[in-house]
mmCIF file of C-alpha atoms in Angstrom:
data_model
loop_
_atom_site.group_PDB
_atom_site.id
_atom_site.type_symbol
_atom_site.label_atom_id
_atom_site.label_comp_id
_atom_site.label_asym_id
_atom_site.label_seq_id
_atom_site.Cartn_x
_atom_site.Cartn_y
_atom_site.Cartn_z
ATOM 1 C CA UNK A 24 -38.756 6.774 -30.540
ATOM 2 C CA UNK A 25 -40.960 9.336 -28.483
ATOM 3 C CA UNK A 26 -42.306 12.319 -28.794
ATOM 4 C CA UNK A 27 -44.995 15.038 -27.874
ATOM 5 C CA UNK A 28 -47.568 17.077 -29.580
ATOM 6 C CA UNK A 29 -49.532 20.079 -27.756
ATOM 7 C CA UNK A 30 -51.800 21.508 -29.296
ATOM 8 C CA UNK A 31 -52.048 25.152 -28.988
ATOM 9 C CA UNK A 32 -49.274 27.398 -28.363
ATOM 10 C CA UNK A 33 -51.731 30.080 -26.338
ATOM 11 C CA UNK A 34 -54.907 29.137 -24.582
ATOM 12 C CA UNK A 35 -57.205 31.968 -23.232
ATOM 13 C CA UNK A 36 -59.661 30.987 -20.467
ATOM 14 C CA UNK A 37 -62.149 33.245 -18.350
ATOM 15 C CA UNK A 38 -61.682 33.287 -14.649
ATOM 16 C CA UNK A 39 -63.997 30.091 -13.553
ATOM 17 C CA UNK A 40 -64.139 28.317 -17.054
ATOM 18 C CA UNK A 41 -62.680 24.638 -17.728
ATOM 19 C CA UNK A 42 -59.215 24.563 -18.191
ATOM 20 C CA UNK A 43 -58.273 21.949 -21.328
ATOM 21 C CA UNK A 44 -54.632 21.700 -22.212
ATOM 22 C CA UNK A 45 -54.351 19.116 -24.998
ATOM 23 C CA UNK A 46 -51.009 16.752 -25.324
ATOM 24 C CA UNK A 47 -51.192 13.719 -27.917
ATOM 25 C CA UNK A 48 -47.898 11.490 -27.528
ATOM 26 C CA UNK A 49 -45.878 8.668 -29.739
ATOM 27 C CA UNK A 50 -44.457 5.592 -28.351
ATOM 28 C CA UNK A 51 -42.672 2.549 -29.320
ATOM 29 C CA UNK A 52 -42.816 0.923 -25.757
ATOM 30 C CA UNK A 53 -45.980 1.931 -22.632
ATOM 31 C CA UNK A 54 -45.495 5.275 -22.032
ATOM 32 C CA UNK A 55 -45.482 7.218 -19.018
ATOM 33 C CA UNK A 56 -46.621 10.513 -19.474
ATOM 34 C CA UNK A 57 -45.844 13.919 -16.991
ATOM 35 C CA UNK A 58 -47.437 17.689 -16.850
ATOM 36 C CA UNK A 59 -45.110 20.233 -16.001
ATOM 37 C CA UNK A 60 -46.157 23.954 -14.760
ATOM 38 C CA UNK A 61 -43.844 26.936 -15.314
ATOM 39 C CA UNK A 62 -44.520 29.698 -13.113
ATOM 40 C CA UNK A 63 -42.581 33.145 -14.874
ATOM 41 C CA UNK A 64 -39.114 33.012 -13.790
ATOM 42 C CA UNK A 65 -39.028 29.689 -12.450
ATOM 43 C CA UNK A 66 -37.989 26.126 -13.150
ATOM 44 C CA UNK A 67 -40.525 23.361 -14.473
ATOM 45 C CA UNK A 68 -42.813 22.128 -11.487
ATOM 46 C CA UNK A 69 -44.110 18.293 -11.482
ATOM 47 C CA UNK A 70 -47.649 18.556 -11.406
ATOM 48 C CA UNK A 71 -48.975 15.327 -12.144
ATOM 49 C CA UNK A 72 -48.182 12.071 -13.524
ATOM 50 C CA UNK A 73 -48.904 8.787 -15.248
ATOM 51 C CA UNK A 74 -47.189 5.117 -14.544
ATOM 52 C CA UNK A 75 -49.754 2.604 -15.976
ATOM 53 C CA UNK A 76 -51.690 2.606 -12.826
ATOM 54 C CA UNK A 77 -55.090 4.479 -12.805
ATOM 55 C CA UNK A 78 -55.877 5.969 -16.238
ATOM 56 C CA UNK A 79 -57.412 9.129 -14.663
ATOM 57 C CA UNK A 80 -54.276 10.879 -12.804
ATOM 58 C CA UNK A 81 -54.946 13.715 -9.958
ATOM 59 C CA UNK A 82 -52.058 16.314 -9.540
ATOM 60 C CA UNK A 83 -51.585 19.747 -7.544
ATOM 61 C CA UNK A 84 -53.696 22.725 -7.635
ATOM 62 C CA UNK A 85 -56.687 20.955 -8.669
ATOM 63 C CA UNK A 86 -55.509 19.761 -12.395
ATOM 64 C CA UNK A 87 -55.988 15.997 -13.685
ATOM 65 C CA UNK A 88 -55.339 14.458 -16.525
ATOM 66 C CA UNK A 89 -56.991 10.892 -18.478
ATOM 67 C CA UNK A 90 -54.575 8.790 -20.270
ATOM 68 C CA UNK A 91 -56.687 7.143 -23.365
ATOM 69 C CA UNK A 92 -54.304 4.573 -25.206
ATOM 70 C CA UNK A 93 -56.901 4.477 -28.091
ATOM 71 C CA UNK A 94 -56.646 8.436 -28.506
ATOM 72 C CA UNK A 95 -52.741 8.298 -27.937
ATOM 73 C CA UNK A 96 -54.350 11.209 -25.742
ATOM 74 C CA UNK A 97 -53.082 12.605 -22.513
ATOM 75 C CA UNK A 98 -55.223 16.283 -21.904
ATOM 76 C CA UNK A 99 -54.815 18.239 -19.014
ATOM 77 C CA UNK A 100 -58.041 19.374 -17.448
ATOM 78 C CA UNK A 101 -59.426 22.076 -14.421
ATOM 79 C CA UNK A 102 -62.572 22.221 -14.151
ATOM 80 C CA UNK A 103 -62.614 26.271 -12.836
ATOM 81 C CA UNK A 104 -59.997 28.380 -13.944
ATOM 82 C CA UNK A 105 -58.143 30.896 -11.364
ATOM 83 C CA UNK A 106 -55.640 33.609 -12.009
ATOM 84 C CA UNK A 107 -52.683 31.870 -10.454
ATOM 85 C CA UNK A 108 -53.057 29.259 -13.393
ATOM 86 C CA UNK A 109 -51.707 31.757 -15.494
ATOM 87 C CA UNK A 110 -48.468 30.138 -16.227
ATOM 88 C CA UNK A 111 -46.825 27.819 -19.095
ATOM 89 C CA UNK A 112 -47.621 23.893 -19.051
ATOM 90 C CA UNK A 113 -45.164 21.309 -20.847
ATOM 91 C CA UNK A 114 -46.393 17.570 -21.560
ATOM 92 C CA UNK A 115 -43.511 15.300 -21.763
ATOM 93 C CA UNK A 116 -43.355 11.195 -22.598
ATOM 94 C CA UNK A 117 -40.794 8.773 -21.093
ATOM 95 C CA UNK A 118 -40.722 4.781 -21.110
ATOM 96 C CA UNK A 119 -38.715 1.944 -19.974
ATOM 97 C CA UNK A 120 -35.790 1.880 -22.249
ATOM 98 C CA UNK A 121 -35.487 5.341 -22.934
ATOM 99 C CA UNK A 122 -32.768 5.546 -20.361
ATOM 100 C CA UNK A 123 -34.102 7.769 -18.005
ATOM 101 C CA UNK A 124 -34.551 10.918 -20.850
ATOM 102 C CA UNK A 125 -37.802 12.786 -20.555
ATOM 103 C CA UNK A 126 -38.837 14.089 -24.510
ATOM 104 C CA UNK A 127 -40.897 17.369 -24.017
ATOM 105 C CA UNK A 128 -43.747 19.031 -26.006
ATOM 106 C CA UNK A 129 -43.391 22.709 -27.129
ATOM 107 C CA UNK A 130 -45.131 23.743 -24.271
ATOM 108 C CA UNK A 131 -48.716 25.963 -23.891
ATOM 109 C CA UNK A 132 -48.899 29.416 -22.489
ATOM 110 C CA UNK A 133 -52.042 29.478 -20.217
ATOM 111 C CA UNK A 134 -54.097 33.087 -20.003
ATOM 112 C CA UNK A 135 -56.784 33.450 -17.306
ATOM 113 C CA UNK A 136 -58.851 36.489 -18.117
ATOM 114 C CA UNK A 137 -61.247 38.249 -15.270
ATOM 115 C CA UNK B 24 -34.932 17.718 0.758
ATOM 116 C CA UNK B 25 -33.347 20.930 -0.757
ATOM 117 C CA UNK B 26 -34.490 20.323 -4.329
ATOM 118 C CA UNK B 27 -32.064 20.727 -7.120
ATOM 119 C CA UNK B 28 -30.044 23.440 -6.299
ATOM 120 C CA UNK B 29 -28.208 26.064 -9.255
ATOM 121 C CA UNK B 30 -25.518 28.876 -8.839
ATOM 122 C CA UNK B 31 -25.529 31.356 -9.817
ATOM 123 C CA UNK B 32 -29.155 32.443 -10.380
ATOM 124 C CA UNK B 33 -27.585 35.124 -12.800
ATOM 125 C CA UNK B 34 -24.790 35.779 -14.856
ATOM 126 C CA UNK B 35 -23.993 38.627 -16.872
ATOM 127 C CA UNK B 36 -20.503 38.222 -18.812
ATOM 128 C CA UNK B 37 -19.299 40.373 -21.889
ATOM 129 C CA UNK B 38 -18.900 37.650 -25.179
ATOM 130 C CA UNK B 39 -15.513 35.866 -25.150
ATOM 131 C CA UNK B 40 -15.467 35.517 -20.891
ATOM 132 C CA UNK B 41 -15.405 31.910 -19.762
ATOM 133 C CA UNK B 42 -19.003 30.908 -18.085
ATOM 134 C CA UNK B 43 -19.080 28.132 -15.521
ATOM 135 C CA UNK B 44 -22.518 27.225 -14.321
ATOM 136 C CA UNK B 45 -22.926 24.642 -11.353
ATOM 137 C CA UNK B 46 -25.735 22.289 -10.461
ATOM 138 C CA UNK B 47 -26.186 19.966 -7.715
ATOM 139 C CA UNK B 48 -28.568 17.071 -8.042
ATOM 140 C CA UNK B 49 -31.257 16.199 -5.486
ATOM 141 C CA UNK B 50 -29.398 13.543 -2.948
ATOM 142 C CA UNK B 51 -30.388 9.701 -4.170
ATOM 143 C CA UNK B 52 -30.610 10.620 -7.605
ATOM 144 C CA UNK B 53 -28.527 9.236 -10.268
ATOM 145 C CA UNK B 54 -29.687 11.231 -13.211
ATOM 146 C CA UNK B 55 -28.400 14.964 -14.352
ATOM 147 C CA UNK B 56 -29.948 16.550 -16.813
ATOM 148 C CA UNK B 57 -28.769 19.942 -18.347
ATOM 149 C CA UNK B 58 -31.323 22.002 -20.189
ATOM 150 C CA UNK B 59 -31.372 25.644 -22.289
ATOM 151 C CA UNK B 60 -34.541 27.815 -22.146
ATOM 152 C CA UNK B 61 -34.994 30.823 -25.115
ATOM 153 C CA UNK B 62 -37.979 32.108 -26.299
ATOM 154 C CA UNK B 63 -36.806 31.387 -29.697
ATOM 155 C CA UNK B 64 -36.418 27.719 -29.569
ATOM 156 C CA UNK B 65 -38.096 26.761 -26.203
ATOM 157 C CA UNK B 66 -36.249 24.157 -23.873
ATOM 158 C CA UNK B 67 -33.859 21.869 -25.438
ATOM 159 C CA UNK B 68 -31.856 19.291 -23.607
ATOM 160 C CA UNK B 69 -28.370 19.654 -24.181
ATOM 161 C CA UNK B 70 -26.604 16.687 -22.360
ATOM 162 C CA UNK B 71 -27.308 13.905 -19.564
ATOM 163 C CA UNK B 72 -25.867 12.000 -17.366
ATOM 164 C CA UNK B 73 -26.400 8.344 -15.870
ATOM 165 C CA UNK B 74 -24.299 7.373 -12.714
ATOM 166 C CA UNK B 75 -21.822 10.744 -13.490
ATOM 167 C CA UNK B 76 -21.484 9.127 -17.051
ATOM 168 C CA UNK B 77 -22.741 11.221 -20.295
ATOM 169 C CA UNK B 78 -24.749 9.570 -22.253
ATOM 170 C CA UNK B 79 -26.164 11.680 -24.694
ATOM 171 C CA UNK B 80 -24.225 15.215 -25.585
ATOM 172 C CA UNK B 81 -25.815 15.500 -28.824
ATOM 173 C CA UNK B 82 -27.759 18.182 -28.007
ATOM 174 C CA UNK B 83 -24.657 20.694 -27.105
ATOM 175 C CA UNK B 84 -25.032 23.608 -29.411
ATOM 176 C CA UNK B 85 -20.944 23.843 -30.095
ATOM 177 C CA UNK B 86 -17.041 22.652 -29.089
ATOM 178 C CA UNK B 87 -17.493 25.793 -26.873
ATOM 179 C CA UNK B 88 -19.552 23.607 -25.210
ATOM 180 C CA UNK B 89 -19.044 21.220 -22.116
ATOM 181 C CA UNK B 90 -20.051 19.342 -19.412
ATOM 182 C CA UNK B 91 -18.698 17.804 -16.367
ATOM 183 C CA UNK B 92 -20.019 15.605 -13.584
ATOM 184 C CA UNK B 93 -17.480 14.658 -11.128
ATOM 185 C CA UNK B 94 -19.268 12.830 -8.567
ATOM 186 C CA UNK B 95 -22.730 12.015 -7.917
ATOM 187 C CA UNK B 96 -23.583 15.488 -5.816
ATOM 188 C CA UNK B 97 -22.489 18.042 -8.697
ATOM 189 C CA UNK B 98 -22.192 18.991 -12.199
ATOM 190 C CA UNK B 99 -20.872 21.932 -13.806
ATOM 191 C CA UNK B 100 -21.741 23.096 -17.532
ATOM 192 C CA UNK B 101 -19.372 25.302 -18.925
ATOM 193 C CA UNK B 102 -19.418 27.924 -22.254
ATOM 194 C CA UNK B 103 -15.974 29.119 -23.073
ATOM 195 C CA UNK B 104 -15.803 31.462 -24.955
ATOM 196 C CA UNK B 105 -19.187 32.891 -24.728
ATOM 197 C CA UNK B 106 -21.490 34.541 -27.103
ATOM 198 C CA UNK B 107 -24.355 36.701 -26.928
ATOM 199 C CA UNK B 108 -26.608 33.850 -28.670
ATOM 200 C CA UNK B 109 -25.953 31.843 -25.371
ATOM 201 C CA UNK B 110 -28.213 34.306 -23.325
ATOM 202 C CA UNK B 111 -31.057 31.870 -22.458
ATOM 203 C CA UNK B 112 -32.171 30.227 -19.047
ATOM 204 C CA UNK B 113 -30.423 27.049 -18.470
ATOM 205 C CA UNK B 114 -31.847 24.645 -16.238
ATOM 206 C CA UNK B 115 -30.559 21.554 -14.347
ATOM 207 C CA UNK B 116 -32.844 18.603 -13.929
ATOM 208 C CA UNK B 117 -32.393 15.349 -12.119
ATOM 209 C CA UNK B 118 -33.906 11.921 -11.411
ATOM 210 C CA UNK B 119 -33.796 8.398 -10.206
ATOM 211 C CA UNK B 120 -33.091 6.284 -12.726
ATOM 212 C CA UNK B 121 -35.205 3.499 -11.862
ATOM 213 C CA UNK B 122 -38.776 4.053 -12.162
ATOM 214 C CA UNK B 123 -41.062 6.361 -13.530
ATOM 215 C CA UNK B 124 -38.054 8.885 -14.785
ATOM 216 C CA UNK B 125 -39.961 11.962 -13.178
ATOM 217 C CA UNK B 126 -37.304 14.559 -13.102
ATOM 218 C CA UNK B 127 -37.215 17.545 -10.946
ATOM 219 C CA UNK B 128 -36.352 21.097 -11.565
ATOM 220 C CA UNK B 129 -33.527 23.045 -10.309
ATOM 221 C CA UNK B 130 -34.765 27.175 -10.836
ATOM 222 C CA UNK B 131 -32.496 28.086 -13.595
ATOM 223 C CA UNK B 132 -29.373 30.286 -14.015
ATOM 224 C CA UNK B 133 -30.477 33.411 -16.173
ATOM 225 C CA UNK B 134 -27.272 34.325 -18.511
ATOM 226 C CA UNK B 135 -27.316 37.406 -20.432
ATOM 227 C CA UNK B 136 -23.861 37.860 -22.570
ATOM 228 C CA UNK B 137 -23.235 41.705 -23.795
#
């Protein structure tokens, strides 16, 4: 079984400030683990992922995230904030076995303030 | 590649009209994925398919529920008869089976039910 815990529905961030989304996960087999973005009225957006290769995973718009097995950890960081991050992030888990089905966390709504 | 592609982007129906909404998976992939979106109860996964097969419905709300997937290039999820709790967003999602499982958004078919 699988599943997802973000912490934080709302996070509020000054224009410039570090960006930390947090996602802790639960797996039975090695996990890989995805960030979505959701932009207001749009679908979910990959923005990065992690397969077992490099722990420290680079994505789009600046965003990584380090997978720590010992933390059952997966955060999503920015160092500098910007407006257009204003948008709703969703960790989700997935593993061999799991047929292909992606289990998603409750998502957090990201505020960028000037 | 066109993305996963959803018609229509809107629907407005009065309760008790038949609903058909239509989704057609990125070319290659093998995995469909249909998903609701409310504010109330965030996105939930309602049914998948492997290779046009369903695999897991468990997550359709009701009998006025269903979900086809003829072939390998569409997929229609239908609500008949439907009521005004079914206004949400649903989404469409699908991926390659083999692999890493990322799946990729389709942008969602608003239905609002008066």
């Amino acid at each position: 079984a699988q599943s997802v815990t973000q912490l934080g529905s709302h996070v509020s961030v000054s224009e410039g400030a570090l960006v930390l989304l947090r996602c802790n996960y639960s797996s039975s087999v090695p996990p890989y683990l995805f960030w979505y973005v959701q932009y207001p009225n749009q679908g979910l957006q990959l923005l990065l992922k992690y397969t077992s290769a490099a722990t420290l995973v680079k994505g789009i718009n600046g965003f990584e995230a380090e997978f720590k097995k010992s933390e059952t950890s997966f955060h999503l960081t920015k160092p500098s904030a910007h407006m257009s991050d204003a948008a709703e992030y969703f960790c989700a888990v997935s593993g061999a076995g799991t047929a292909s089905k992606l289990t998603f966390g409750t998502g957090t709504r990201l505020q960028v303030t000037l | 590649d066109a993305g996963v592609i959803q018609s229509p982007r809107h629907e407005v129906t009065e309760m008790g009209q038949e609903v058909t909404l239509r989704c057609k998976p990125i070319s290659g992939h093998n995995s469909l994925f249909w998903y609701r979106q409310t504010m109330m109860r965030g996105l939930e996964l309602l049914i998948y398919f492997n290779n046009n097969v369903p695999i897991d419905d468990s997550g359709m709300p009701e009998d006025r529920f269903s979900a086809k997937m003829p072939n390998a290039s569409f997929s229609t999820l239908k609500i008949q008869p439907s009521e005004p709790r079914d206004s949400a967003v649903y989404f469409c999602a699908s991926s390659f089976r083999r692999g890493t499982y990322e799946q990729y958004f389709g942008p969602g078919t608003r239905l609002t039910v008066t």
